[in-house]
Short mmCIF file of C-alpha atoms in Angstrom, two decimals:
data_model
loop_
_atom_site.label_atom_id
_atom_site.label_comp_id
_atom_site.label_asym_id
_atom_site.label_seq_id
_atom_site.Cartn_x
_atom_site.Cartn_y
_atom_site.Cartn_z
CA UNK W 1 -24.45 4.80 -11.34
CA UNK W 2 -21.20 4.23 -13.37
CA UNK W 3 -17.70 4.47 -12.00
CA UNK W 4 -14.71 5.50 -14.49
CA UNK W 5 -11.35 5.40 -13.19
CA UNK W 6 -8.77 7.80 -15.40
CA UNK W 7 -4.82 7.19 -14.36
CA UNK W 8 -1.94 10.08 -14.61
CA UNK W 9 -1.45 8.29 -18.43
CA UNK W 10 -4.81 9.98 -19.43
CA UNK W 11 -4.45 13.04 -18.44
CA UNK W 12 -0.79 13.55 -18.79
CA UNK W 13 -1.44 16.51 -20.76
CA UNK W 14 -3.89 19.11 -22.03
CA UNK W 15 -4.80 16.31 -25.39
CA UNK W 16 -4.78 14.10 -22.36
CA UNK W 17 -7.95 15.84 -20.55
CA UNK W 18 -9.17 16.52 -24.26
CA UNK W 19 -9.58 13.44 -24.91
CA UNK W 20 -11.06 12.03 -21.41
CA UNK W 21 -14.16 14.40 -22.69
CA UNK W 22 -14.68 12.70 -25.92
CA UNK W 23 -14.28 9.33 -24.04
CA UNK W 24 -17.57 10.69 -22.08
CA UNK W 25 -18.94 11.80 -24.84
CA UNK W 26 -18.99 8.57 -26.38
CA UNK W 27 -19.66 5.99 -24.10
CA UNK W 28 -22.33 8.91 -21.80
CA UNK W 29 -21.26 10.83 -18.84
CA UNK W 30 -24.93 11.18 -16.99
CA UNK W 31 -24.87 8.95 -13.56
CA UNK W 32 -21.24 8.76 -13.35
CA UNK W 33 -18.54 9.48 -11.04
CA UNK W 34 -15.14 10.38 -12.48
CA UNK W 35 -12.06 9.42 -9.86
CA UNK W 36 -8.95 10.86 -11.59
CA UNK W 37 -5.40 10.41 -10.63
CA UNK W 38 -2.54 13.04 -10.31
CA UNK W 39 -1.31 14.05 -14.01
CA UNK W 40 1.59 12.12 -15.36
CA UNK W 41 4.67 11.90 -13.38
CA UNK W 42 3.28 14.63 -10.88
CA UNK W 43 3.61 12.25 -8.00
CA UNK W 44 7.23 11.68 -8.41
CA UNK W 45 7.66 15.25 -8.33
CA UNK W 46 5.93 15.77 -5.51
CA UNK W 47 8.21 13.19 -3.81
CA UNK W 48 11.31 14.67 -4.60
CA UNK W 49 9.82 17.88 -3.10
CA UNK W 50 9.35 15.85 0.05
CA UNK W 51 13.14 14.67 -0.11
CA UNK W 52 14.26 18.25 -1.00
CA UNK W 53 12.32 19.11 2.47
CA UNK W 54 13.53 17.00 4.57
CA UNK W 55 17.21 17.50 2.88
CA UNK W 56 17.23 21.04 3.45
CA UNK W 57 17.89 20.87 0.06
CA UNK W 58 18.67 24.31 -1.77
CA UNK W 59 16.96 22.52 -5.11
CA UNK W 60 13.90 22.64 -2.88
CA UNK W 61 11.93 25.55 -4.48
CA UNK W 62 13.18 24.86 -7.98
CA UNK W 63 11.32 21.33 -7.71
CA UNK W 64 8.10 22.94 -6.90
CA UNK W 65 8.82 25.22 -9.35
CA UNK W 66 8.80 22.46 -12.19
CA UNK W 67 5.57 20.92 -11.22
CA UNK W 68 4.15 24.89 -11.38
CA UNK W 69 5.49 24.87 -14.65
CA UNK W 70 4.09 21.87 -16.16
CA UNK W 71 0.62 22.02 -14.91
CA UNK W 72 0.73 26.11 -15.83
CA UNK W 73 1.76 24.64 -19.71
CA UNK W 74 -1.52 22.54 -19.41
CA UNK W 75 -3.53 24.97 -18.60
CA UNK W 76 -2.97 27.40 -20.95
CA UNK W 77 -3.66 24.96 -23.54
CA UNK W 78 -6.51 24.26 -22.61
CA UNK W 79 -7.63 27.88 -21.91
CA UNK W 80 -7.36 30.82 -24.22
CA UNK W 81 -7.98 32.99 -21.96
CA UNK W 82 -4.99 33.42 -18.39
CA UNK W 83 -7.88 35.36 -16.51
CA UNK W 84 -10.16 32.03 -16.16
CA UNK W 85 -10.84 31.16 -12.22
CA UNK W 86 -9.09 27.92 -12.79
CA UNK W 87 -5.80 29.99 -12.87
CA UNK W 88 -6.42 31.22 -9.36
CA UNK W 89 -7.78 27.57 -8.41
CA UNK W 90 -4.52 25.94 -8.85
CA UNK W 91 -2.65 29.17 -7.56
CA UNK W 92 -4.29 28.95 -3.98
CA UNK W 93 -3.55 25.26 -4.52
CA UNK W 94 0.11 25.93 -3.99
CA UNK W 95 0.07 28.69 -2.31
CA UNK W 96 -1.52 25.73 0.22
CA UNK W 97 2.03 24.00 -0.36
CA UNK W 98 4.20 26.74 0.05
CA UNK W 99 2.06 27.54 3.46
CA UNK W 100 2.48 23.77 4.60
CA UNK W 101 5.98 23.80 4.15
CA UNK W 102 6.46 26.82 5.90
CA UNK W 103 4.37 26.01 9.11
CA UNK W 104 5.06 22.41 9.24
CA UNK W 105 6.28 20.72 12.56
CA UNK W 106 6.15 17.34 12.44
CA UNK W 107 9.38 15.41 11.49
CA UNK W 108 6.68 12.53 9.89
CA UNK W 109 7.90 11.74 6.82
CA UNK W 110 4.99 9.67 6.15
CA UNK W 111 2.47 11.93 7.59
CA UNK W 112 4.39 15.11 5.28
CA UNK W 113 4.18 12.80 2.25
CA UNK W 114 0.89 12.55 2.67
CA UNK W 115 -0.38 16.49 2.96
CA UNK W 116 2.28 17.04 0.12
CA UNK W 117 1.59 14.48 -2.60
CA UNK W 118 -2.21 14.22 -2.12
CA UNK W 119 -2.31 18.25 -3.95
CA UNK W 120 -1.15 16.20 -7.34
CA UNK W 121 -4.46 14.78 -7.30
CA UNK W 122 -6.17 17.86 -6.23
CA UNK W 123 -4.75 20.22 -8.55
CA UNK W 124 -5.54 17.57 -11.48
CA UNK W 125 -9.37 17.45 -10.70
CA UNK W 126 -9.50 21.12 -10.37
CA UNK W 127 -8.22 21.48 -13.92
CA UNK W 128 -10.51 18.85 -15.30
CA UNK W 129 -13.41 19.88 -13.51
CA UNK W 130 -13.29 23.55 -15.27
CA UNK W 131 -11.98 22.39 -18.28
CA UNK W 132 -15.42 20.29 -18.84
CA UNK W 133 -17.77 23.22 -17.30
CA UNK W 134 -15.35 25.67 -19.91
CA UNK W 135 -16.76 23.41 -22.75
CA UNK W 136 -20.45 22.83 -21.93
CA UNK W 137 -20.16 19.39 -19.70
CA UNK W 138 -21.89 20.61 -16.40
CA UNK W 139 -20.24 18.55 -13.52
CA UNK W 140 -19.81 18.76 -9.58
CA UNK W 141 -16.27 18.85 -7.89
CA UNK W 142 -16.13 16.69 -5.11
CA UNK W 143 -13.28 16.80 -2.56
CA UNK W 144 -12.84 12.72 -1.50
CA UNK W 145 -10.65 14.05 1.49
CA UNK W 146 -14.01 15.07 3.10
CA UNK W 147 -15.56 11.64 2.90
CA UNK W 148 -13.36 9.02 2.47
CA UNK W 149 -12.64 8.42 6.09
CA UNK W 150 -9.34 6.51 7.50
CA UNK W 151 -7.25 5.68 10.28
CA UNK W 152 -3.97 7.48 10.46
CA UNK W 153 -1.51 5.05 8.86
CA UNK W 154 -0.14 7.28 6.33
CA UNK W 155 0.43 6.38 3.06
CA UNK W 156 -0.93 3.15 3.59
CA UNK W 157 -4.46 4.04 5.66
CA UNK W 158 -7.26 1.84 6.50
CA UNK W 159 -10.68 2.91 5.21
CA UNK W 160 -13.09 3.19 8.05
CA UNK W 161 -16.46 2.00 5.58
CA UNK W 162 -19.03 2.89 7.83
CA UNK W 163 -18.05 6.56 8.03
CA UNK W 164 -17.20 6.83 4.33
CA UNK W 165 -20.31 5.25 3.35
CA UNK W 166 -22.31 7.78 5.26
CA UNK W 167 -20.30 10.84 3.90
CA UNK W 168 -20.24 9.26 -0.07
CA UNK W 169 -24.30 9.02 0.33
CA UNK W 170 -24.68 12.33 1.27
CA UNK W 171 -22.04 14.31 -1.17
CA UNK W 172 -22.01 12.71 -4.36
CA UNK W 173 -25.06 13.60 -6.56
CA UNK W 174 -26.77 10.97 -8.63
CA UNK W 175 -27.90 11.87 -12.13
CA UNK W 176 -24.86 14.06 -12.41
CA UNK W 177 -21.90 13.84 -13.63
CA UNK W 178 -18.99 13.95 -10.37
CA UNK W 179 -15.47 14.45 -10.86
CA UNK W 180 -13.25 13.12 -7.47
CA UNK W 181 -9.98 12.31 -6.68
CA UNK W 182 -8.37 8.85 -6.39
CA UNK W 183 -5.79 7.61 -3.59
CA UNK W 184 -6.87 10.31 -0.97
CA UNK W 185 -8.71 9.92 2.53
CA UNK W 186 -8.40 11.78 5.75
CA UNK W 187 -7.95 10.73 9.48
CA UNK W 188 -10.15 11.64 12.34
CA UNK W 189 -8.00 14.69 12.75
CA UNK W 190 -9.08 15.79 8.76
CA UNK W 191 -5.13 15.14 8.10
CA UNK W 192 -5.29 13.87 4.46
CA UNK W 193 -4.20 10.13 4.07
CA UNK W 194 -2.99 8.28 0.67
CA UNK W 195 -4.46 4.75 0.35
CA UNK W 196 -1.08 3.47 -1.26
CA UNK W 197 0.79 3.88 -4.78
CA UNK W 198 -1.65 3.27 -7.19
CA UNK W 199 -4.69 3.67 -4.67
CA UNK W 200 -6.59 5.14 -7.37
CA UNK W 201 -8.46 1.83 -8.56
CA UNK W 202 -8.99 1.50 -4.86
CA UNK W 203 -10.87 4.58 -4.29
CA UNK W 204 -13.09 3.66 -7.32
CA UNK W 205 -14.41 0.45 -5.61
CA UNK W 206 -14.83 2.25 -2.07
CA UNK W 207 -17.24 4.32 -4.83
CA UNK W 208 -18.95 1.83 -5.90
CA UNK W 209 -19.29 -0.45 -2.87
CA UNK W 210 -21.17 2.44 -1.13
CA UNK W 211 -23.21 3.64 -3.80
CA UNK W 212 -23.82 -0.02 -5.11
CA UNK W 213 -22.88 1.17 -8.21
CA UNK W 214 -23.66 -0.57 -11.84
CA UNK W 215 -19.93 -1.12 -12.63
CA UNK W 216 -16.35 0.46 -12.34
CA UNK W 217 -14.06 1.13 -15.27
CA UNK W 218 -10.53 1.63 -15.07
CA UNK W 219 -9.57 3.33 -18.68
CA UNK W 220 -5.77 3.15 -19.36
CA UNK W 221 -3.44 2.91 -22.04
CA UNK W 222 -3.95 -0.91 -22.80
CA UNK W 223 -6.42 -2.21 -24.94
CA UNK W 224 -7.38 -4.13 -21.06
CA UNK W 225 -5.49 -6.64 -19.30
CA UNK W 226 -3.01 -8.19 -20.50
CA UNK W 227 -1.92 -12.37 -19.59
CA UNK W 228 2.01 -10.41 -19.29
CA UNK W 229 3.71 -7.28 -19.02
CA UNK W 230 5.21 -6.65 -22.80
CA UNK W 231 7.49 -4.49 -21.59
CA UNK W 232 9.16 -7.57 -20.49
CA UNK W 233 7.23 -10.22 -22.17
CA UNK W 234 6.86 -10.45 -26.27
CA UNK W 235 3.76 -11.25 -27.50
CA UNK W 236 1.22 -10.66 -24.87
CA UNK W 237 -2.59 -12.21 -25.28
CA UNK W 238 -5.28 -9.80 -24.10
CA UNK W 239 -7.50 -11.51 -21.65
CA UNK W 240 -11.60 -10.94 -22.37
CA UNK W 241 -12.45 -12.35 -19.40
CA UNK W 242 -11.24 -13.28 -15.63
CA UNK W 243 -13.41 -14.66 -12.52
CA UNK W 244 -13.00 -12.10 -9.45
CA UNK W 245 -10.91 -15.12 -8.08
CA UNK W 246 -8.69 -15.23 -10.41
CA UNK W 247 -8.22 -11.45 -10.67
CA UNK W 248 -7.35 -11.31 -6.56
CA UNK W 249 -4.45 -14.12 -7.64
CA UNK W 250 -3.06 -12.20 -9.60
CA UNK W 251 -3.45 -8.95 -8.10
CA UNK W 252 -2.39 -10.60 -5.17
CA UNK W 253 0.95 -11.76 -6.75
CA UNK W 254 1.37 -8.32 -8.02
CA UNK W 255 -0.18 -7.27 -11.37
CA UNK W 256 -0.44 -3.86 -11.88
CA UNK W 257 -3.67 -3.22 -13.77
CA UNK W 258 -5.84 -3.88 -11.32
CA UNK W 259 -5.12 -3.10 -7.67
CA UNK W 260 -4.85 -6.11 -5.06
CA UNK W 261 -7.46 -4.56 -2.95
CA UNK W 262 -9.79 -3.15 -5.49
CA UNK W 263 -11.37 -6.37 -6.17
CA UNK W 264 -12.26 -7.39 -2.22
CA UNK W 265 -15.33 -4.47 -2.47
CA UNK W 266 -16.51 -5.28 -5.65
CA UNK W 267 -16.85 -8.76 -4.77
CA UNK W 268 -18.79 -8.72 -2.26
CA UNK W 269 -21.53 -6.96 -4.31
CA UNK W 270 -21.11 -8.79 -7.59
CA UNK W 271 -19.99 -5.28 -9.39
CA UNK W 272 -18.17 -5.78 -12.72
CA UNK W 273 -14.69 -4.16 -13.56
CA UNK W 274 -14.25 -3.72 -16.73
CA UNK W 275 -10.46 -2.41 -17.93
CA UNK W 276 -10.61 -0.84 -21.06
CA UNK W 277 -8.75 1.53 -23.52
CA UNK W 278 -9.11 5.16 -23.55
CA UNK W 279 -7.39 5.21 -26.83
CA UNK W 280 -10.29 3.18 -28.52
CA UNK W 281 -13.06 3.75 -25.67
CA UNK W 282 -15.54 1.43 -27.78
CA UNK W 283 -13.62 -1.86 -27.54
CA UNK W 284 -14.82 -4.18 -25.18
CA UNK W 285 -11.69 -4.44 -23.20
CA UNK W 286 -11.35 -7.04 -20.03
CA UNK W 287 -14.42 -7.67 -18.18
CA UNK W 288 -13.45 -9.17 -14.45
CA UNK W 289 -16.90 -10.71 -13.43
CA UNK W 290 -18.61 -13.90 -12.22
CA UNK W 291 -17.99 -16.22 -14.92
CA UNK W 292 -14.83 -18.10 -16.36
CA UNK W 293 -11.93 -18.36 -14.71
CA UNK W 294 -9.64 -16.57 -17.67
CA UNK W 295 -11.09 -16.20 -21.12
CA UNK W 296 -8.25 -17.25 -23.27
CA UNK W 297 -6.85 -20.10 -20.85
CA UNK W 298 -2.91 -19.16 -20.90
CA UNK W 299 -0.57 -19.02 -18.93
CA UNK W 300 -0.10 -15.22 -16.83
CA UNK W 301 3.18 -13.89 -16.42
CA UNK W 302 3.77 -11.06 -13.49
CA UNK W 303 7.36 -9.50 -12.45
CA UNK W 304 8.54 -7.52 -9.48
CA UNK W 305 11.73 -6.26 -10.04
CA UNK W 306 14.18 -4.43 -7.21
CA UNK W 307 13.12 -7.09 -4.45
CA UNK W 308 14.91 -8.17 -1.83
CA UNK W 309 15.85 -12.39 -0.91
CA UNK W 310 16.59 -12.65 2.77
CA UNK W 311 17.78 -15.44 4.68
CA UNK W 312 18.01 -16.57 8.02
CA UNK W 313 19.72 -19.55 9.83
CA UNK W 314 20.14 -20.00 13.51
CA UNK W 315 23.88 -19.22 14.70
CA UNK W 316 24.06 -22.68 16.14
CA UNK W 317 22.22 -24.66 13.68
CA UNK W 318 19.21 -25.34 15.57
CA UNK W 319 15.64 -25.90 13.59
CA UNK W 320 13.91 -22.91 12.66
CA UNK W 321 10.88 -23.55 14.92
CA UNK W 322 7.55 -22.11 15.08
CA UNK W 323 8.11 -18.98 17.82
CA UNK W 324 10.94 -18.44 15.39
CA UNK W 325 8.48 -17.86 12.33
CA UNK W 326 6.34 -16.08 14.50
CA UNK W 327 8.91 -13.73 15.67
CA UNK W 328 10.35 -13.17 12.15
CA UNK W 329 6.53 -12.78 10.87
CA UNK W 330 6.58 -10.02 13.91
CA UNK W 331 9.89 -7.90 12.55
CA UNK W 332 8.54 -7.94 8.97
CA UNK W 333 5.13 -6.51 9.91
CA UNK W 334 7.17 -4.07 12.14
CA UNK W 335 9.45 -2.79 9.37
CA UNK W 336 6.66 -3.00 7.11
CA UNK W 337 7.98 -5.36 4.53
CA UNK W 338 5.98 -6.58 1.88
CA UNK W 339 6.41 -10.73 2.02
CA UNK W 340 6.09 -11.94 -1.41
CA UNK W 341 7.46 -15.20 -1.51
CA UNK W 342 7.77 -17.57 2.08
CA UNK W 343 10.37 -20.78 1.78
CA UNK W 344 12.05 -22.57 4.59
CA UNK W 345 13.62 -25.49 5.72
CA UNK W 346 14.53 -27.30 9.25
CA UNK W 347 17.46 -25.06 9.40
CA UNK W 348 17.02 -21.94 7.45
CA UNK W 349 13.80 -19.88 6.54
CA UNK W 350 13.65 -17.40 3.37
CA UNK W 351 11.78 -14.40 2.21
CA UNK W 352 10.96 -12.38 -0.81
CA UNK W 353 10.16 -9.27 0.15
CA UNK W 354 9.49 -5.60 -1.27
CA UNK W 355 11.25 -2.71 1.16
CA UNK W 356 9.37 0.22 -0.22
CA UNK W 357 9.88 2.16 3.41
CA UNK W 358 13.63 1.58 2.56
CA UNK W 359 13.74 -0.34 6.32
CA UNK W 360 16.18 -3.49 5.52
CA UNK W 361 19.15 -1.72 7.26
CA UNK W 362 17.28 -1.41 10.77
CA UNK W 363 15.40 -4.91 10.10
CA UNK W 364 19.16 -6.50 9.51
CA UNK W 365 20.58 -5.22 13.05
CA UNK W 366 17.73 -6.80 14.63
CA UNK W 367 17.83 -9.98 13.04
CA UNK W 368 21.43 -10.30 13.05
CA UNK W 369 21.06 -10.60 17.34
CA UNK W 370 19.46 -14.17 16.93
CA UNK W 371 19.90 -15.13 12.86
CA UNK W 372 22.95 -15.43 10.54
CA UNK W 373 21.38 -13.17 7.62
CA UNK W 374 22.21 -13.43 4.19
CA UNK W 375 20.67 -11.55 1.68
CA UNK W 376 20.48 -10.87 -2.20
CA UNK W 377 19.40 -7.62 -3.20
CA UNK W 378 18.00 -6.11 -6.69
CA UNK W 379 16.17 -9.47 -7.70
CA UNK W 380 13.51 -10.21 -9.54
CA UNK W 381 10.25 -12.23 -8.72
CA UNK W 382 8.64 -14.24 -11.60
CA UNK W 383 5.08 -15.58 -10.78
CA UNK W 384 3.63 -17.66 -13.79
CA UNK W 385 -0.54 -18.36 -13.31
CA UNK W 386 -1.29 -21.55 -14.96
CA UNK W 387 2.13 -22.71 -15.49
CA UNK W 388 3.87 -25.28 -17.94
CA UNK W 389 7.15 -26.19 -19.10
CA UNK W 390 7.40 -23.47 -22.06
CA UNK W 391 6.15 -20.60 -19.87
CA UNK W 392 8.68 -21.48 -17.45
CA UNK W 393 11.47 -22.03 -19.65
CA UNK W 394 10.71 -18.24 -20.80
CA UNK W 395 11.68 -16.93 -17.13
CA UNK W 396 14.48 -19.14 -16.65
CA UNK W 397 16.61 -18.92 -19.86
CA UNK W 398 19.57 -16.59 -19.16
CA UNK W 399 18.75 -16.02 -15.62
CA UNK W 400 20.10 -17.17 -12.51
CA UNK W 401 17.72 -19.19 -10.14
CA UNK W 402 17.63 -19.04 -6.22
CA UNK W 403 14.84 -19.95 -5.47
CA UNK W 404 11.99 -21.96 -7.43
CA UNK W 405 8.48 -22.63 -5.21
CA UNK W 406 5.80 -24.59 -7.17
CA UNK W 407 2.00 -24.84 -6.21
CA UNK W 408 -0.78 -26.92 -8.06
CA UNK W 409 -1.68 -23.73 -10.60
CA UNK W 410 1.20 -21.05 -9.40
CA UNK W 411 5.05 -21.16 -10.05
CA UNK W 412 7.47 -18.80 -8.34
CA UNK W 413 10.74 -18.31 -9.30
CA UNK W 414 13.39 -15.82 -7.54
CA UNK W 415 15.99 -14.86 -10.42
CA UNK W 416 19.33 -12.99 -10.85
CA UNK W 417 20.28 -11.63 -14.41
CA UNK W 418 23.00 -13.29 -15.54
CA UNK W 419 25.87 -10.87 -17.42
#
């Protein structure tokens, strides 16, 4: 069995879902499950519907109103005729929402984010899965929410694999074609559970881990992976070839095609990931496999912008010892910060660190009992793979650095922008 991967890029629209058919249609569609993200920007809506919600906001209704509109506009693109069941799909679909919102007590906002922004995926599956039966491509909808089974850290849950690889054996059909959703789970309570932004690539591994599948593709926009971003970068190489090692680097520094725990499952089974283009669906693309480390050898560039430099000195000038890491270490994991980037010295210790649960404000009080706390905020996070003096010289030039860390094959640099 085959495992595609298709991202909110692909089926942005109704040409978008178009399209993803004469993808299948090319490269085969028996033996394959689909996992399919939420359509386009759909999950940003939906977050702004949680904010409304919790804002008592008056825009509240108009927001859910817009992502109505825009998935009604693909629809009746895609079919000539308003009376199709599909309409009344996606109808009960928010009609779900509207009864959520309604009933809901729990002041959660992860555990609301959750049962709100999980329907983007749902409602995009639903209208792929009857497009293809509405043109003659016979395929079985399968709700991941019932078998993908996690703990209840929301937005961020653990996947318990015995219990999903039980459920995935039983539901999804071999020989068929199965459509699914990405980034979804549920708890032990059947509350649904997001595996984190851009879970997607991670639910098509959990796939093909338990079904010991032949290989997982990730189609996007990009003719496959790329040694830099080129939004940021000019002249970026495309990469034919990278070692599961070296993939985990740099998904673990924080590249964005592939995500840092998809590879972990594949691994383990020696399944290929291949990233390829649905534009051009015939191309080879990037194959991430046993074999060489990175086929061109160049250097790889990856950014995170919007991150946060903190850091800590003792009020009276003591060494930053051990129980002090460990306590720090302690606080981050507690406020959920992301640690990027670790420097200290005898009397100071520093961290790079992504605040996606927008937590710095709390984790400042607390550190400010024991630490003089300086920080730097909106900074960016250069990590250069198989650095040299060129590559680095193309992050440095016209930037600021604060901090520079340098490893055998990795280079780190914290930068400002410079006016």
């Amino acid at each position: 069995m085959k495992v595609f991967k298709f991202g909110g890029a692909s089926v942005k629209d109704a040409d978008g879902v178009k399209n993803v058919y004469s993808v299948l249609q090319q490269v085969g569609h028996e033996d394959v499950l689909l996992v399919i993200s939420a359509m386009g920007k759909t999950t940003n809506a939906f977050e702004l519907v949680i904010k409304n919600y919790f804002e008592k906001s008056a825009g509240l209704q108009a927001s859910i109103q817009e992502i109505k509109k825009y998935h009604n506009q693909i629809l009746l693109e895609l079919f000539e005729d308003d009376k199709h069941p599909v309409f009344t799909a996606v109808g009960n679909i928010f009609a779900g929402l509207d009864s959520f919102l309604q009933g809901n007590k729990s002041p959660n906002y992860n555990f609301v984010y959750d049962q709100v922004v999980s329907l983007g995926e749902v409602i995009s599956t639903t209208i792929v899965s009857h497009y293809f039966n509405h043109v003659g491509l016979t395929n079985t909808w399968v709700d991941v929410r019932e078998i993908i089974k996690t703990d209840n850290t929301y937005r961020d849950a653990i996947v318990n694999w015995d219990a999903t690889k039980a459920a995935i054996t039983k539901a999804v059909k071999k020989k068929k074609l199965n459509i699914t959703q990405g980034f979804l789970g549920s708890d032990e309570n059947n509350f649904t559970t997001t595996l984190g932004r851009e879970g997607s690539d991670y639910t098509a591994a959990i796939f093909a881990y338990c079904l010991g599948a032949e290989s997982v593709t990730i189609w996007k926009d990009v003719p496959g992976v790329l040694n830099a971003d080129p939004r940021y970068f000019e002249n970026a190489v495309l990469l034919n070839q990278i070692s599961y090692r070296e993939a985990i680097e740099l998904a673990f520094y924080g590249a964005t095609v592939i995500h840092p725990k998809t590879l972990q499952p594949l691994q383990r089974k020696e399944i290929p990931l291949y990233v390829k283009s649905f534009v051009n669906p015939l191309l080879p693309g990037t194959s991430v496999s046993k074999g060489a480390d990175l086929e061109p050898q160049t250097s790889c560039f990856i950014v995170k912008k919007n991150q946060l430099l903190i850091s800590l000195s003792s009020l009276d000038f003591s060494f930053i010892m051990e129980e002090n890491i460990s306590e720090i270490f302690a606080l981050l994991h507690k406020y959920r910060m992301k640690v990027s980037l670790i420097q200290n010295s005898a009397i100071s210790f520093s961290v790079c660190v992504d605040d996606k649960f927008g937590n710095f404000a709390e984790l400042k009080n607390v550190l400010s009992k024991k630490f003089k706390v300086t920080y730097n905020d909106n900074v960016s996070l250069y990590t250069i793979r198989h650095f040299n003096d060129k590559s680095e010289a193309t992050v440095t030039t016209g930037r600021e650095v604060l901090v520079k860390q340098t490893s055998r094959e990795t280079l780190q640099i914290v930068t400002k922008e410079t006016e």
